[in-house]
Short mmCIF file of C-alpha atoms in Angstrom, two decimals:
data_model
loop_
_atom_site.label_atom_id
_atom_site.label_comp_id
_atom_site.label_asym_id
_atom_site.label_seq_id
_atom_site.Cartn_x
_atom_site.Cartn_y
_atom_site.Cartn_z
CA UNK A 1 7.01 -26.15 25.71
CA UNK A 2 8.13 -22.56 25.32
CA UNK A 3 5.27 -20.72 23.67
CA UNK A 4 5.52 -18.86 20.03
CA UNK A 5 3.82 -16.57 17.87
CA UNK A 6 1.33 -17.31 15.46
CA UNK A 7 0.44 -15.21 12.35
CA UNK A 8 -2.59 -16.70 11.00
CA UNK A 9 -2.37 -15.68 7.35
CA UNK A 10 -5.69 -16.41 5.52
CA UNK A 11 -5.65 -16.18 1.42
CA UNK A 12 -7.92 -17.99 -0.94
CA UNK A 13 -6.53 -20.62 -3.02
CA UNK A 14 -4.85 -20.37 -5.61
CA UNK A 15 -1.58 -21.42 -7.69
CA UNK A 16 1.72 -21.38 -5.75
CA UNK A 17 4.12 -18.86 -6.55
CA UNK A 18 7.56 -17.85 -5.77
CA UNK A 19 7.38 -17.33 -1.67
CA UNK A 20 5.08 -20.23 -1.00
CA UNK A 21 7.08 -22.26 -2.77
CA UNK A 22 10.34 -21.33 -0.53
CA UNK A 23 7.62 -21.71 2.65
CA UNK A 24 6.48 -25.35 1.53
CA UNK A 25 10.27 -26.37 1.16
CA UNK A 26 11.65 -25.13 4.69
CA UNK A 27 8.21 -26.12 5.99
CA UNK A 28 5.12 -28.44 5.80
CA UNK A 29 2.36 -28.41 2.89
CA UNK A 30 -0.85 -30.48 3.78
CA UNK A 31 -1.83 -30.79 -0.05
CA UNK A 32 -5.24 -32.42 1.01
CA UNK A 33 -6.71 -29.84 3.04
CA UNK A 34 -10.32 -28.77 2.83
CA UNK A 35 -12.95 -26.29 3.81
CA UNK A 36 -15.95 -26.94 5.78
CA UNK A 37 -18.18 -24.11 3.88
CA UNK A 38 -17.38 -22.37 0.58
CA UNK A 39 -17.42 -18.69 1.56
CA UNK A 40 -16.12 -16.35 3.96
CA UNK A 41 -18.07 -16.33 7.06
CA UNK A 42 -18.99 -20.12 7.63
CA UNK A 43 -15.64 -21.03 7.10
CA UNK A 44 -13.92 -18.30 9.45
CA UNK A 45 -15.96 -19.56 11.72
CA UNK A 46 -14.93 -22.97 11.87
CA UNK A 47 -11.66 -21.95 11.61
CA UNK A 48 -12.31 -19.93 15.00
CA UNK A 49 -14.25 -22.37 16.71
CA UNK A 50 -12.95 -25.99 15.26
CA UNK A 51 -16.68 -26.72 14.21
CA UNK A 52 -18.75 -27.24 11.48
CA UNK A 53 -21.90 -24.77 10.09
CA UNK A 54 -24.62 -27.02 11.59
CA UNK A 55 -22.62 -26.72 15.05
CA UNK A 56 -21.75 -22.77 15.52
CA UNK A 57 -24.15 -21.33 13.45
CA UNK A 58 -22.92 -18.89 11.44
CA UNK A 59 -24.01 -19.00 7.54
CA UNK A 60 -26.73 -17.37 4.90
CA UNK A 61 -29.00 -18.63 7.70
CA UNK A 62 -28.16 -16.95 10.37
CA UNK A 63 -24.89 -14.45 9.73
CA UNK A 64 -23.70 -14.01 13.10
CA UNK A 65 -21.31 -16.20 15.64
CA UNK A 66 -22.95 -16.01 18.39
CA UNK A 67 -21.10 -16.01 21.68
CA UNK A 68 -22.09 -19.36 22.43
CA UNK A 69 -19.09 -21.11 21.71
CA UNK A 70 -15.33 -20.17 22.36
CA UNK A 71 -13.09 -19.00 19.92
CA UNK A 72 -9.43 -19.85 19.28
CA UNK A 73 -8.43 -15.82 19.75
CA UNK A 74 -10.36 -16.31 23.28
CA UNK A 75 -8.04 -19.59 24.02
CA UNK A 76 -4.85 -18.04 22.91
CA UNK A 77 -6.09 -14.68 24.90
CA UNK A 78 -6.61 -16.37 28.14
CA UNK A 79 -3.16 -18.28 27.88
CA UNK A 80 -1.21 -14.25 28.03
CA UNK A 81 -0.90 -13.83 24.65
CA UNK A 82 -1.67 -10.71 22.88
CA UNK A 83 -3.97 -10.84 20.44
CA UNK A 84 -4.31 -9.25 17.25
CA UNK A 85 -6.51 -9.51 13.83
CA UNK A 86 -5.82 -7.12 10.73
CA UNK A 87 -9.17 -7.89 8.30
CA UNK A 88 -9.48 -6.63 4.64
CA UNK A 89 -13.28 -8.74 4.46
CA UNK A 90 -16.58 -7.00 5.98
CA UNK A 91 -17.61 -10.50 6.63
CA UNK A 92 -14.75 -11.15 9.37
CA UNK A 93 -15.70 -7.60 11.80
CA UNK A 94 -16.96 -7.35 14.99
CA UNK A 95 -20.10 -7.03 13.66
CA UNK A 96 -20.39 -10.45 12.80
CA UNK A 97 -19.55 -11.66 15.60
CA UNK A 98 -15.51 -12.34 15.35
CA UNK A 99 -13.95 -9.74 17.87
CA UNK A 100 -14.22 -11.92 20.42
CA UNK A 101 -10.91 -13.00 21.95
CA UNK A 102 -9.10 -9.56 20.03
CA UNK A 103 -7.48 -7.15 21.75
CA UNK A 104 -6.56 -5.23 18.94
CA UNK A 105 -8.92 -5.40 15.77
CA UNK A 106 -7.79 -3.39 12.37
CA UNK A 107 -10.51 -2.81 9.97
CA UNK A 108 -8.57 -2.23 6.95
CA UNK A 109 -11.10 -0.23 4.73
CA UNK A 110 -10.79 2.98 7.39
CA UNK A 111 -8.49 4.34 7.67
CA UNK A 112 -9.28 5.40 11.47
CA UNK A 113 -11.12 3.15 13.20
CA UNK A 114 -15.05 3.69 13.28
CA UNK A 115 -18.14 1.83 13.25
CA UNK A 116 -19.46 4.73 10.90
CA UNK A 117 -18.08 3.70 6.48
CA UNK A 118 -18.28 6.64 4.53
CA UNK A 119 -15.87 5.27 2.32
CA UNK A 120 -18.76 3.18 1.11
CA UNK A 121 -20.68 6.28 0.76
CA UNK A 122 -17.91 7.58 -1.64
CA UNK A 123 -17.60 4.34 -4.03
CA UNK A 124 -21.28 3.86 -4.44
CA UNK A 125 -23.12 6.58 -4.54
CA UNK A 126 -23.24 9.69 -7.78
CA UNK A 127 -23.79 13.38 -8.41
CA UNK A 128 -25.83 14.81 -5.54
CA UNK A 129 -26.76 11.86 -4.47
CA UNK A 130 -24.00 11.32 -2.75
CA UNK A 131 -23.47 14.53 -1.70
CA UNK A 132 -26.70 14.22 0.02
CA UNK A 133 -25.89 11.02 1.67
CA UNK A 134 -22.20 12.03 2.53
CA UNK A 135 -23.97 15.29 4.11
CA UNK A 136 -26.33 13.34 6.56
CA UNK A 137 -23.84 10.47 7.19
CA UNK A 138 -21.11 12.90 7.73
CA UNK A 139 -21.98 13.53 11.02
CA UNK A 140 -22.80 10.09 12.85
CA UNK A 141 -20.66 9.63 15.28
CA UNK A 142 -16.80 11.52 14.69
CA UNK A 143 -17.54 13.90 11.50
CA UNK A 144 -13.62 14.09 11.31
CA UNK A 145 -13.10 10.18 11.52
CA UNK A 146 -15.83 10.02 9.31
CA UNK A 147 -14.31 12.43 6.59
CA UNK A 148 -10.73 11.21 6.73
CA UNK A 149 -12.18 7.64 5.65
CA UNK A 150 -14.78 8.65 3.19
CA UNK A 151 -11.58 10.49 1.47
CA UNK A 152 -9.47 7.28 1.72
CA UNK A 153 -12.06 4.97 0.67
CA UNK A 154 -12.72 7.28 -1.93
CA UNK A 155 -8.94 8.48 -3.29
CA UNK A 156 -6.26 6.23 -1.82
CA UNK A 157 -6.91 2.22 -1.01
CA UNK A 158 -8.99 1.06 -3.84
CA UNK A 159 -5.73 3.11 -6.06
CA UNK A 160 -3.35 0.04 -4.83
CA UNK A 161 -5.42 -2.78 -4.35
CA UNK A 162 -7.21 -5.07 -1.94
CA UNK A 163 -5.63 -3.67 1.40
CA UNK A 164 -2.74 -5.75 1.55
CA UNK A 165 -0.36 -2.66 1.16
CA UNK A 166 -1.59 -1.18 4.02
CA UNK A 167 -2.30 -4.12 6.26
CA UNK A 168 1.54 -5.01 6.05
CA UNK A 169 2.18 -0.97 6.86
CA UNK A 170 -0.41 -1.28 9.63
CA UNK A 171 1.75 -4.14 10.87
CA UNK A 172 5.11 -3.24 10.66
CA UNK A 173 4.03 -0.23 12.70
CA UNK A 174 2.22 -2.31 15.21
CA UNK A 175 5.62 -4.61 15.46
CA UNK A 176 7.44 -1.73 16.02
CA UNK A 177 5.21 -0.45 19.09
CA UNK A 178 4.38 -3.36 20.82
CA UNK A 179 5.90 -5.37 23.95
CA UNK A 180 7.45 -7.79 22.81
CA UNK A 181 8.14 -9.71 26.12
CA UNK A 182 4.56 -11.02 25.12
CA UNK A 183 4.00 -13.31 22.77
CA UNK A 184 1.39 -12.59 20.12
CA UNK A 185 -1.49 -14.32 18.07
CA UNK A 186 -1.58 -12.36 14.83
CA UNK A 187 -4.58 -13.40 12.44
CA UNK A 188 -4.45 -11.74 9.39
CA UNK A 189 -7.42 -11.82 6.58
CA UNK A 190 -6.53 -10.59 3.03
CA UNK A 191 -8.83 -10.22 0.09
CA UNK A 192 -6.66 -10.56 -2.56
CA UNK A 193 -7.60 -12.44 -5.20
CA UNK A 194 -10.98 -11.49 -4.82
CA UNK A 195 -13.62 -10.36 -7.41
CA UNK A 196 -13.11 -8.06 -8.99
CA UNK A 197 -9.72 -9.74 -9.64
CA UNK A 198 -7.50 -6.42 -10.63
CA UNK A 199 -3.85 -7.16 -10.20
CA UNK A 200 -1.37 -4.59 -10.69
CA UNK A 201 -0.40 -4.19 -13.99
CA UNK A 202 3.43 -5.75 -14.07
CA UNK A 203 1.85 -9.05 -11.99
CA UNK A 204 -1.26 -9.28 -14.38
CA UNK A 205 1.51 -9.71 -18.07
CA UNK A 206 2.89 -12.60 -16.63
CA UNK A 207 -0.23 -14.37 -16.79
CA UNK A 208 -2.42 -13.17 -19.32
CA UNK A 209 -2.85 -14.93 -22.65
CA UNK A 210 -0.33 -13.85 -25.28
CA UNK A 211 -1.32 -11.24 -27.48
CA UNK A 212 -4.01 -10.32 -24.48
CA UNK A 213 -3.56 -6.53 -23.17
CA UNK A 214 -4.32 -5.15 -19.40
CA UNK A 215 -6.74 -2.77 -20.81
CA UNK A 216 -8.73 -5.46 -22.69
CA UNK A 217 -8.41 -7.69 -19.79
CA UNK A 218 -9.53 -5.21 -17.66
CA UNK A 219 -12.57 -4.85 -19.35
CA UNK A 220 -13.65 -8.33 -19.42
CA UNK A 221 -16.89 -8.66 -17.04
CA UNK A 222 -16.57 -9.67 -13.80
CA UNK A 223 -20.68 -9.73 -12.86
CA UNK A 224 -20.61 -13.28 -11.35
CA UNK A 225 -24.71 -13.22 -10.67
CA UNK A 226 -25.12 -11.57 -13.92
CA UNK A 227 -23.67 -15.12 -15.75
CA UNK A 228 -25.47 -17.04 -13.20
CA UNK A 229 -28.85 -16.06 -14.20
CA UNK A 230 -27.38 -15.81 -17.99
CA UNK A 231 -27.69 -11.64 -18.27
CA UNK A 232 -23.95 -11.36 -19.14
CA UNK A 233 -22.19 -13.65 -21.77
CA UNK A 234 -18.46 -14.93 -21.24
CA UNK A 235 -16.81 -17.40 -23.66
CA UNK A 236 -13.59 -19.49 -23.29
CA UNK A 237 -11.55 -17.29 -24.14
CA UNK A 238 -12.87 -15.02 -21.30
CA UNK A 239 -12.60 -17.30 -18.78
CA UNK A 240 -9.24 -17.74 -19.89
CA UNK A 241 -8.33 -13.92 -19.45
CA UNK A 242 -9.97 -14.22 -16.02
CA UNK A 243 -7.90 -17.08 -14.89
CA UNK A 244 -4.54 -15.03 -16.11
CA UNK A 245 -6.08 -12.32 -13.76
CA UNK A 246 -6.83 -14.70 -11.28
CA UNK A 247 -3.21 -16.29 -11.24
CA UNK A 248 -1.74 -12.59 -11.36
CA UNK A 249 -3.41 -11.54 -8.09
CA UNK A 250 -2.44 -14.42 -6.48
CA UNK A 251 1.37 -14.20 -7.75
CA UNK A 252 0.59 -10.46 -6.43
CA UNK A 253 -0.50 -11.87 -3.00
CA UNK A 254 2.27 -14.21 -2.50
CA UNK A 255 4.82 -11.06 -2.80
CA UNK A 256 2.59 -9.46 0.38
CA UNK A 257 3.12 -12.87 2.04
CA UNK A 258 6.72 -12.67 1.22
CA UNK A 259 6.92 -9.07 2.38
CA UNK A 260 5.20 -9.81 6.16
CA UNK A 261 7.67 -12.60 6.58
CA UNK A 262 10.03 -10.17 6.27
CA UNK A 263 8.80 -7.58 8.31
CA UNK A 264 9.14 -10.57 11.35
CA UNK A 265 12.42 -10.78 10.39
CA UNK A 266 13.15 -7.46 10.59
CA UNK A 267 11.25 -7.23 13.91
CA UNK A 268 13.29 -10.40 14.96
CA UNK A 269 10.09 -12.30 15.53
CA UNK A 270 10.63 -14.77 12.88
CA UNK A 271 12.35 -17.42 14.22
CA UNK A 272 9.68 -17.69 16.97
CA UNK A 273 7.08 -17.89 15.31
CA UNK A 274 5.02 -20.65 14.11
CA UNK A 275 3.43 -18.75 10.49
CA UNK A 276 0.58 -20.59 8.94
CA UNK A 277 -0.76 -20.04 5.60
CA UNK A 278 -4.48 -21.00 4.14
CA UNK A 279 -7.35 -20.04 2.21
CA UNK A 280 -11.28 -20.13 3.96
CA UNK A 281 -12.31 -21.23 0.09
CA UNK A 282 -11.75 -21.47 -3.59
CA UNK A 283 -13.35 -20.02 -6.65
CA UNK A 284 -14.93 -20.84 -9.49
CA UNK A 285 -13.91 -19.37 -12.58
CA UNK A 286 -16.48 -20.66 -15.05
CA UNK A 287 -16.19 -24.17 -13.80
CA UNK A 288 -19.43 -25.90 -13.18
CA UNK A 289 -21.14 -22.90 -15.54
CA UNK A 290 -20.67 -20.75 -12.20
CA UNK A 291 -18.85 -18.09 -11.21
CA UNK A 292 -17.36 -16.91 -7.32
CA UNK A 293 -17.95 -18.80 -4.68
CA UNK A 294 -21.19 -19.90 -3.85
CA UNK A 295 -24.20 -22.02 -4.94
CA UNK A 296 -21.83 -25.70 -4.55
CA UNK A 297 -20.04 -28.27 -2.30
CA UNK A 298 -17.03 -28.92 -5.33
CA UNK A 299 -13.70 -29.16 -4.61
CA UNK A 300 -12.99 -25.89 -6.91
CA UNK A 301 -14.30 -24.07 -3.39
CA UNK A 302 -13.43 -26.33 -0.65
CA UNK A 303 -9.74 -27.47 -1.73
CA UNK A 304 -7.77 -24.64 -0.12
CA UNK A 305 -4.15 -24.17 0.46
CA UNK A 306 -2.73 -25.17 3.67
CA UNK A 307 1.20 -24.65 4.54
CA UNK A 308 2.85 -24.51 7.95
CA UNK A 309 6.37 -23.26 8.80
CA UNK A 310 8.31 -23.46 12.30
CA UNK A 311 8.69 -25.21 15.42
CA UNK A 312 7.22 -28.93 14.81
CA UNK A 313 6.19 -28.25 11.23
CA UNK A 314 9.65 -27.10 9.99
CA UNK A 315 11.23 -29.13 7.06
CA UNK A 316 8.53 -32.15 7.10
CA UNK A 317 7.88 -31.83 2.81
CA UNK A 318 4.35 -32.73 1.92
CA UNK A 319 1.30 -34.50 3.29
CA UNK A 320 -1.12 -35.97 1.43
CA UNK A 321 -4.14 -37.06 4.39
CA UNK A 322 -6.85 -35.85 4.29
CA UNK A 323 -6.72 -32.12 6.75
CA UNK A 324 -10.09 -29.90 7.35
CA UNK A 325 -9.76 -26.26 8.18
CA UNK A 326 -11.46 -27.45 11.65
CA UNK A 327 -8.45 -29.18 12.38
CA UNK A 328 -5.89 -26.14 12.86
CA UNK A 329 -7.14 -24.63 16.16
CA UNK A 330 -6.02 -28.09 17.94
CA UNK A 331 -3.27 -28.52 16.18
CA UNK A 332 -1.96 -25.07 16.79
CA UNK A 333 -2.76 -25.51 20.71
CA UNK A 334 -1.17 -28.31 20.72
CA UNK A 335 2.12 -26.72 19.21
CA UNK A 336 1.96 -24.43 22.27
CA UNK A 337 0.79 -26.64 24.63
CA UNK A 338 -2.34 -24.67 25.92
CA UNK A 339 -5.08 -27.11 27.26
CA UNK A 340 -7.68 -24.44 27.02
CA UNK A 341 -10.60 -27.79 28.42
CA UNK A 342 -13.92 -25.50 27.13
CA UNK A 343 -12.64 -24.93 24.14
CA UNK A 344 -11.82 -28.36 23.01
CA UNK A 345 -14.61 -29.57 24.41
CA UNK A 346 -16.51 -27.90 21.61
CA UNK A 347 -14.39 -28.80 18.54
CA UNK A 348 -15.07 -31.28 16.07
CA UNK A 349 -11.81 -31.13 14.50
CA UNK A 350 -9.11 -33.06 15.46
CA UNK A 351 -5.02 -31.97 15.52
CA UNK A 352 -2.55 -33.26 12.79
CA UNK A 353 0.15 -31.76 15.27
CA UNK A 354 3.45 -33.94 14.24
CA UNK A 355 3.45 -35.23 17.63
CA UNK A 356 -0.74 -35.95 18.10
CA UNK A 357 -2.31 -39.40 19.00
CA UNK A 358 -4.45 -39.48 16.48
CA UNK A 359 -5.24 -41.33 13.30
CA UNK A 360 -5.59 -39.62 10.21
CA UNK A 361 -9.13 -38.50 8.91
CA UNK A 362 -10.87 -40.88 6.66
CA UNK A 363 -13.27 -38.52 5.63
CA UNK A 364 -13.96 -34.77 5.52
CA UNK A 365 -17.26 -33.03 5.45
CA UNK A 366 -19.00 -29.57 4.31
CA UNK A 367 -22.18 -27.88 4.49
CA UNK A 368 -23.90 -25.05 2.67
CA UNK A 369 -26.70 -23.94 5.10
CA UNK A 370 -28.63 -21.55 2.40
CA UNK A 371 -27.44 -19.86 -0.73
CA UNK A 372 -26.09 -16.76 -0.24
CA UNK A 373 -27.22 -14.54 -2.12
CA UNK A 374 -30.83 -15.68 -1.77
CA UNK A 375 -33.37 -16.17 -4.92
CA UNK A 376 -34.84 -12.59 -3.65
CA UNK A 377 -31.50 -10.92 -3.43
CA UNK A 378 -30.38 -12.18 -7.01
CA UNK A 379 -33.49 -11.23 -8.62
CA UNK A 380 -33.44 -7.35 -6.98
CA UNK A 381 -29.72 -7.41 -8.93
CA UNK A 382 -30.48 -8.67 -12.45
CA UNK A 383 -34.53 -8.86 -12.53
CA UNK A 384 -36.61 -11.93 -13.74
CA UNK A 385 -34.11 -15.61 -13.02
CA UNK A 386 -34.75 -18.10 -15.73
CA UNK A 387 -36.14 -21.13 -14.41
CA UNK A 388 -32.85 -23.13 -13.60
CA UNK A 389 -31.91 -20.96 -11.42
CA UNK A 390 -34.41 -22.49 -8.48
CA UNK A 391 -31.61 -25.29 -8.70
CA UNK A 392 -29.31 -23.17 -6.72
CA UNK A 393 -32.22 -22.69 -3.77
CA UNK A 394 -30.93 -24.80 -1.42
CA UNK A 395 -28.97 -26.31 1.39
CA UNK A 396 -25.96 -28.74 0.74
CA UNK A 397 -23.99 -30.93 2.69
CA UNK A 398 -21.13 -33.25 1.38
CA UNK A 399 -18.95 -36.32 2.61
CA UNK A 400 -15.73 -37.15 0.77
CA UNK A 401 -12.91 -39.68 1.11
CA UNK A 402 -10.33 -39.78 -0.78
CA UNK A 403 -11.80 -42.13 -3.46
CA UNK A 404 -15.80 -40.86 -3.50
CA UNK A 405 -17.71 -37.59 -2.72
CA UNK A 406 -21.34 -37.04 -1.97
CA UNK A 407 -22.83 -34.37 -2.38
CA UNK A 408 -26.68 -34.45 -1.15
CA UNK A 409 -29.45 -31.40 -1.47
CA UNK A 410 -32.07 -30.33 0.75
CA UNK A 411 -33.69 -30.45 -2.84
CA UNK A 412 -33.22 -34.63 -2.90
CA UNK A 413 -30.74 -34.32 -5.32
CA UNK A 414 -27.76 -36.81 -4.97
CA UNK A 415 -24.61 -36.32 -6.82
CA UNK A 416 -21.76 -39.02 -6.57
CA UNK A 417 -18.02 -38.68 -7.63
CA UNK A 418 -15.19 -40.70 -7.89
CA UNK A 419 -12.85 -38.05 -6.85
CA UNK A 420 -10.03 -40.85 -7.37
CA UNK A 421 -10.26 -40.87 -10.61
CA UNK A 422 -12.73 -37.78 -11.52
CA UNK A 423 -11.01 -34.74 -9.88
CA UNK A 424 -12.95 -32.54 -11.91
CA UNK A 425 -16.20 -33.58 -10.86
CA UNK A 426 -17.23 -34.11 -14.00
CA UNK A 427 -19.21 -37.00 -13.96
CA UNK A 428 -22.20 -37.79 -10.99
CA UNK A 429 -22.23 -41.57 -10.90
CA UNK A 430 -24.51 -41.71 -8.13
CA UNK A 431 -26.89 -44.28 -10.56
CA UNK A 432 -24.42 -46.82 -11.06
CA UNK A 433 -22.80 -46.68 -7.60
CA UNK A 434 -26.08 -47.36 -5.64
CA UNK A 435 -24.12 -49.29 -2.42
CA UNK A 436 -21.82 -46.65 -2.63
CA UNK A 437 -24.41 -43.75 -2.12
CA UNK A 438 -26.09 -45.93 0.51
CA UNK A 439 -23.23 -45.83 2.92
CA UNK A 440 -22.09 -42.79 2.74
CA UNK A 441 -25.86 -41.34 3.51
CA UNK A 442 -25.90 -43.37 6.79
CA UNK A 443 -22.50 -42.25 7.05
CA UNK A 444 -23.66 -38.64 6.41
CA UNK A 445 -27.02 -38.99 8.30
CA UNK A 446 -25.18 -40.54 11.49
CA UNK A 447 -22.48 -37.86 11.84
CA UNK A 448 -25.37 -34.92 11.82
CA UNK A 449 -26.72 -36.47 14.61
CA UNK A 450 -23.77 -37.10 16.83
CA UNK A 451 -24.33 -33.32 18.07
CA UNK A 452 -26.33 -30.75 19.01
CA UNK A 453 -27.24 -28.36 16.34
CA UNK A 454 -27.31 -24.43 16.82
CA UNK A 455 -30.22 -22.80 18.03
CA UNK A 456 -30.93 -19.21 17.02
CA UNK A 457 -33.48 -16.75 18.24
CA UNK A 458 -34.66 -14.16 16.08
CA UNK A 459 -32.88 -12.48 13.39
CA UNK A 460 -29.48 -10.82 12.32
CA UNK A 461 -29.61 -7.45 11.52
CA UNK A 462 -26.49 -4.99 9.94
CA UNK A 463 -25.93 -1.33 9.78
CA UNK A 464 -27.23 0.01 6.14
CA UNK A 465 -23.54 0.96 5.77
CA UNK A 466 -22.03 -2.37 6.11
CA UNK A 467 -24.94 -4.01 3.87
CA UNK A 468 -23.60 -2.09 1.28
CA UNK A 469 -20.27 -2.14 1.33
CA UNK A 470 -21.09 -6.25 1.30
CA UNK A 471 -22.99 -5.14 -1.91
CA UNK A 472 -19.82 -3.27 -3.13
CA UNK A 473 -17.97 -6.84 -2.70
CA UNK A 474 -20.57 -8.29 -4.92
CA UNK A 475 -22.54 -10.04 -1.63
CA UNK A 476 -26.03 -9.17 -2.04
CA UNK A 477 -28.09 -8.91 0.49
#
């Protein structure tokens, strides 16, 4: 099989505007795909290394992937393909753990390069403050590097929004430069929609409720922990507003989708290349009385996006089976044909590649190793929790067909949906399904020990300068 290029495009999920739409028609849509963690770094990680939380180890726990296991950058690498990742999240850097197998790796918030973010510096700090801190900071490592991203962070990429602007500058530039007698594994990671959700004005008043302004939209609150622990008030109509934004920054998103396919075609890559579109989780907008993505196993975080266009996946409609996140590294190898033995070895994922011998899933599972952020962390951001908050201090896993979900705590709690019928989750019937909940524990219990479980020793540290700009996300620490 001749080989192709893949442009790994990760979003969150989200409604399906004008470009996906055109992408799901010449391509394939798996409408039944699912995470295996509800935020950033677990599930990039499984995406990387075809396994689950429990398996590579990366999560609240521990929030590093080790170099124990392979990742799919490393198979694609070793099989002469260049490879390249363009990141807009702090959570998918080297530092974490997810250069490995990138020979080219763009850090979107600097401008140039540099383990050293003064641009962090510039967003969070005040009067001489930071002054001060820009001062001692200022000269770690290149002072001029340094300067020249403390001014963009500071003055020009927060002005547009997220970082896809520049990522699709970045690569157009980067198409026009390289070899292209290679062929390339492009993984790009966009933050858009992200809070804070702040579309550009024209996408935002085609969403919004009538009657509903930017301005006053804008100045809705977007403190996720501070409604968690019930500091900050939002009604209905709120929630509505944020959903608008929501929508808008996705509609916005879909237009820098749009835009990179046609950068390929302009580079004449396009028709080579196998482009895949996803999301590493959902978000909740109010639902469940929470806010971003953390805390739960429902399908408001897990259900993500998943559309394929190109060689074996072109014109195939939609697919409704059941599809983890897990599942596209073998899938994707197997479009290529690269064997890559170690790697597979490791995955617990199996390929839905057109042409695979395998049946489809009958179930999918997810874990949520610790809550990020922890107890400690939330109270240091809005003081005293009230006393259902110690709900959310714990570890989840869940197992879901398509007709029931479980979703058991390290807390005993048991919740059971019929997903079937119940999309929303709305209802835990776990009382008056007792059989039901009995099988799918051993079901559960059986699968987490079919394999051996990470081992870590000691702890993960990060640079104070990363910490916060995870702060300046709204990841605390």
């Amino acid at each position: 099989m001749d080989t192709a290029n893949f442009p790994a495009v990760t979003v969150v999920r989200g409604q399906t505007d004008t470009f996906l739409t055109e992408l799901v028609a010449q391509g394939t849509e798996y409408t039944n795909t699912f995470g295996s963690a509800p935020w950033s770094l677990p599930s990039h990680a499984s995406v990387f290394t075809g396994a689950y939380s429990t398996k590579h180890g990366a999560h609240a726990g521990y929030k590093h992937l080790n170099e124990a296991h392979i990742t799919l950058p490393e198979a694609f690498q070793k099989n002469g393909y260049e490879t390249v990742a363009v990141s807009n999240n702090t959570w998918i850097s080297e530092e974490f753990g997810f250069g490995r197998g990138f020979q080219t790796f763009q850090k979107s918030w600097q401008y140039v390069q540099s383990d050293i973010d003064l641009g962090r510096i510039a967003r969070t700090e005040e009067g001489t403050d930071k002054l001060t801190t820009l001062g001692r900071e200022l000269f770690s490592g290149n002072p001029l590097v340094n300067l020249v991203n403390a001014i963009y962070g500071k003055f020009v990429r927060y002005h547009h929004d997220d970082g896809a602007k520049h990522t699709n500058e970045w690569i157009d530039g980067w198409l026009t430069d390289r070899d292209d007698s290679d062929p390339f594994f492009l993984f790009v990671n966009y933050l858009e929609p992200h809070l804070e959700y702040r579309p550009p004005e024209e996408f935002a008043e085609q969403f919004l409720p009538a009657g509903v302004s930017y301005d006053e939209a804008m100045d809705i609150p977007q403190d996720a922990w501070g409604y968690i622990a019930g500091t900050v008030e939002l009604s209905d109509r709120d929630f509505e507003i944020l959903r608008g934004l929501y929508r808008a920054e996705i509609a916005y998103l879909d237009h820098r989708i749009g835009e990179l396919k046609a950068l390929l075609e302009k580079h004449n890559e396009w028709e080579d290349t196998i482009f895949v579109v996803t999301g590493d989780h959902g978000e909740n907008i109010g639902d469940h009385g929470l806010m971003d993505h953390q805390y739960c196993l429902y399908d408001t975080l897990l259900h993500v996006p998943l559309v394929i266009h190109g060689g074996s996946f072109t014109d195939h409609g939609t697919i409704d089976e059941l599809v983890q996140l897990t599942d596209v590294a073998p899938t994707l190898l197997d479009e290529v044909g690269i064997k890559a033995p170690e790697f597979r070895e490791q995955i617990q994922g199996r390929s839905f590649h057109p042409d695979a011998e395998t049946e489809p899933r009958e179930r999918i599972i997810a874990e949520y190793m610790a809550p990020q952020p922890s107890m400690d962390a939330l109270e240091k951001r809005v003081g005293d929790l009230p006393d259902e908050i110690d709900q959310y201090d714990r570890s989840l896993r869940t197992i879901r067909t398509e007709e029931w979900k479980l979703i058991r705590g390290s807390d005993g709690s048991l919740e059971l949906y019929d997903v079937g019928s119940d999309p929303e989750e709305s209802a835990n019937v776990a009382d008056q399904h007792p059989d039901v909940v009995a099988d799918l524990q051993a079901e559960l219990d059986e699968w987490v020990n079919s394999f051996e479980h990470a081992e870590h020793d000691g702890s993960v540290s990060m640079r104070d300068e990363t910490k916060e700009r995870l702060e300046d996300l709204g990841y605390l620490q």
